[in-house]
Coordinates of C-alpha atoms in Angstrom, one line a residue:
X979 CA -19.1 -12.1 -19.2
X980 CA -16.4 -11.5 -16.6
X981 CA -17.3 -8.9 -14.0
X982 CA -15.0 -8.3 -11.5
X983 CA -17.0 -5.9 -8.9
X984 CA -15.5 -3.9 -6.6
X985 CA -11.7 -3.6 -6.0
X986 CA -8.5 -4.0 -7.8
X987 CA -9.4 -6.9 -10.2
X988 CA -6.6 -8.2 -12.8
X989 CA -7.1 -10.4 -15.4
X990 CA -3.9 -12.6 -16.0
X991 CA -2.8 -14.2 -19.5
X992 CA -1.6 -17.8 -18.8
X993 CA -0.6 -19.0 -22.0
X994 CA 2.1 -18.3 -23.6
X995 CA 1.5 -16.3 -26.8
X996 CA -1.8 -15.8 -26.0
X997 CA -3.5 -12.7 -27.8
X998 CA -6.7 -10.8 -26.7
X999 CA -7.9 -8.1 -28.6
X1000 CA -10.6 -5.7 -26.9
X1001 CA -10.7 -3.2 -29.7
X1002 CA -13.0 -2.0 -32.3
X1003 CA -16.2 -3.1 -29.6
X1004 CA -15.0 -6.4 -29.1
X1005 CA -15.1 -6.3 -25.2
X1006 CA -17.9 -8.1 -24.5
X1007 CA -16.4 -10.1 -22.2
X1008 CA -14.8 -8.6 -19.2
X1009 CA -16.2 -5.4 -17.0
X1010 CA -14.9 -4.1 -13.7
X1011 CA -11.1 -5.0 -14.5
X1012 CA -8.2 -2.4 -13.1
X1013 CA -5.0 -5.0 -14.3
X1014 CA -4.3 -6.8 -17.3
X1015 CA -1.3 -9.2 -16.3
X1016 CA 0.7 -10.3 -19.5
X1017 CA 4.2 -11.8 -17.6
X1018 CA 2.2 -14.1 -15.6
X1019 CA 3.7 -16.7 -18.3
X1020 CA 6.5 -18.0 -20.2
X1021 CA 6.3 -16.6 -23.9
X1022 CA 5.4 -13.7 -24.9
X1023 CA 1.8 -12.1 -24.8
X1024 CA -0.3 -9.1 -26.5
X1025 CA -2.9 -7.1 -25.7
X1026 CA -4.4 -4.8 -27.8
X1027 CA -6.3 -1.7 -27.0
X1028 CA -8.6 1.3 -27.9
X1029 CA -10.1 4.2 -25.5
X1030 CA -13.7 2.7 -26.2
X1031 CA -11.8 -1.1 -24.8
X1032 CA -10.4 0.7 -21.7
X1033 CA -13.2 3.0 -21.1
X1034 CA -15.7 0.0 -21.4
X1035 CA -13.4 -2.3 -18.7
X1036 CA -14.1 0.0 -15.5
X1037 CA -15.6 3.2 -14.8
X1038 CA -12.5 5.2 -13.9
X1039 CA -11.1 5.0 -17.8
X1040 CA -8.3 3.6 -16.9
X1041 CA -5.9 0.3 -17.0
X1042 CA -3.1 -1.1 -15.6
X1043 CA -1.2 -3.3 -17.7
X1044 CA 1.8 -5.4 -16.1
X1045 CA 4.4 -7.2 -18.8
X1046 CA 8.1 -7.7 -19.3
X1047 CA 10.6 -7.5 -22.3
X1048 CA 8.5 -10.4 -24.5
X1049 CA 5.6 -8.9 -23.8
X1050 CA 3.4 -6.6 -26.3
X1051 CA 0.4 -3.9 -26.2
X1052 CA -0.9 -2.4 -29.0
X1053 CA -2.6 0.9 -28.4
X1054 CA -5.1 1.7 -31.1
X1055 CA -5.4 5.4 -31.8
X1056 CA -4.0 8.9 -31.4
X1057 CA -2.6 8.4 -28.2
X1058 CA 0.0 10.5 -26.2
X1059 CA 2.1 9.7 -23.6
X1060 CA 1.7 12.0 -20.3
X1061 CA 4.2 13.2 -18.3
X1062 CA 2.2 11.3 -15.3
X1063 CA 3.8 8.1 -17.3
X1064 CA 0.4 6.9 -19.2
X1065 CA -0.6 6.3 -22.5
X1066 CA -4.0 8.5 -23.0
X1067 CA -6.7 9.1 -25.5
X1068 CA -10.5 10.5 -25.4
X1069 CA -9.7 10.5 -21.3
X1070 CA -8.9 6.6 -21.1
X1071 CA -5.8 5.8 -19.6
X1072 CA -3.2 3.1 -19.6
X1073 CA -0.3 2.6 -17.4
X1074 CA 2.3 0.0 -18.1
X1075 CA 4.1 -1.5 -15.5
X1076 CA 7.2 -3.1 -16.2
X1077 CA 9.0 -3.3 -19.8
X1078 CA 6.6 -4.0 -22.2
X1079 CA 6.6 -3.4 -25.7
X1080 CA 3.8 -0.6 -27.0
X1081 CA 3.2 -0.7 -30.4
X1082 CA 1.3 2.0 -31.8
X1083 CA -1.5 1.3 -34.8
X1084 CA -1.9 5.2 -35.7
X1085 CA -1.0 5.5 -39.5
X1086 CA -2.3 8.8 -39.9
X1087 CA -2.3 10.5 -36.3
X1088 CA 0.1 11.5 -34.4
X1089 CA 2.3 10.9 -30.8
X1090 CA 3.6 13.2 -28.4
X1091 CA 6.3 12.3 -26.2
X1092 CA 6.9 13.7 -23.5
X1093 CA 10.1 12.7 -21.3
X1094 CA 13.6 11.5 -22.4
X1095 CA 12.7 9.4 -24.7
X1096 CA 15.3 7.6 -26.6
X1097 CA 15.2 6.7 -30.8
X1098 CA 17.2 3.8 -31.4
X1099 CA 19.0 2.9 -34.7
X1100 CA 16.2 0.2 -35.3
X1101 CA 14.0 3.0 -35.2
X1102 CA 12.2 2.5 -31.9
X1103 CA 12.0 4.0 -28.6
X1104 CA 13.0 3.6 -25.4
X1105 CA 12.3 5.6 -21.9
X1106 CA 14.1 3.2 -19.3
X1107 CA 12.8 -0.2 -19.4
X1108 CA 9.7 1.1 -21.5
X1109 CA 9.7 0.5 -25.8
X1110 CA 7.8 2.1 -28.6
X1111 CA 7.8 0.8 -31.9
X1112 CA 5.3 3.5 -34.3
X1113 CA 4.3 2.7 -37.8
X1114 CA 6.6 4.1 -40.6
X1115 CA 3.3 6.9 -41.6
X1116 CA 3.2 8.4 -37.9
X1117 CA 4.5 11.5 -37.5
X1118 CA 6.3 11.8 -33.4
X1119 CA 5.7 14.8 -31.7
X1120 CA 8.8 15.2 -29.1
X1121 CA 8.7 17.6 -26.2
X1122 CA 11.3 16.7 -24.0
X1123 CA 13.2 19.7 -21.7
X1124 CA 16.1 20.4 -24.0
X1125 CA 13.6 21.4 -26.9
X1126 CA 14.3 19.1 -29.5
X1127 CA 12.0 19.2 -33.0
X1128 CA 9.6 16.4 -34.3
X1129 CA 11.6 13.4 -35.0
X1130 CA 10.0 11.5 -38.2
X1131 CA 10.3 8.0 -38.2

């Protein structure tokens, strides 16, 4: 096990293509970690998430996750996005940083988004640099300022 102890710890993914899934109780590996870096490489990287992953990798609930354009993270979940700029669910956070890809695995929940997200004719999302792909049973909950309805993908 990894245990970074006190302090901003990151974890960087050198590789390129490298995939580390923490979800469904499969972090056993790393504890006290505030940053996952995915562009520290050529080639894009994933990272996939739940709340119990993120809960489990510090005692604040919450992650930092650096990447750029080829980058992915998969959030696991009913997660929303917060006005604050986070992904959150069950009180875990995540915070991207940079223009990574999130892909959402939530078949049967739903997302609110709240900004100015947005849909693109490939059927994603955008908020500046930031992209959402959602599964086609998801249902998007949007709550921007001009008061615009659900949008179903």
């Amino acid at each position: 096990a990894i245990d970074g102890g006190d302090g901003t710890d990151t974890v960087r993914l050198g590789g390129s293509a490298d995939a580390l899934d923490l979800s469904a109780g499969q972090n056993d590996i790393f504890s006290n970690i505030e940053v996952f870096d995915l562009e520290a490489s050529a080639g894009g990287n994933t990272l996939t998430l739940d709340d119990a992953a993120v809960a489990a990798l510090n005692s604040g609930g919450e992650l930092t996750v650096k990447g750029d354009a080829d980058d992915t993270v998969v959030l696991k979940g009913n997660w929303s996005y917060t006005a604050a700029g986070e992904f959150e669910l069950n009180g875990s956070k995540v915070m991207l940083d940079g223009g990574a890809t999130v892909i959402m695995e939530n078949p049967a929940g739903t997302i609110d988004l709240n900004g100015a997200w947005v849909r693109n004719a490939d059927g994603t999302f955008t908020l500046g640099a930031l992209s959402l792909s959602l599964p086609a049973a998801s249902v998007v909950r949007v709550t921007p300022s001009d008061g615009l309805s659900p949008i179903p993908i």
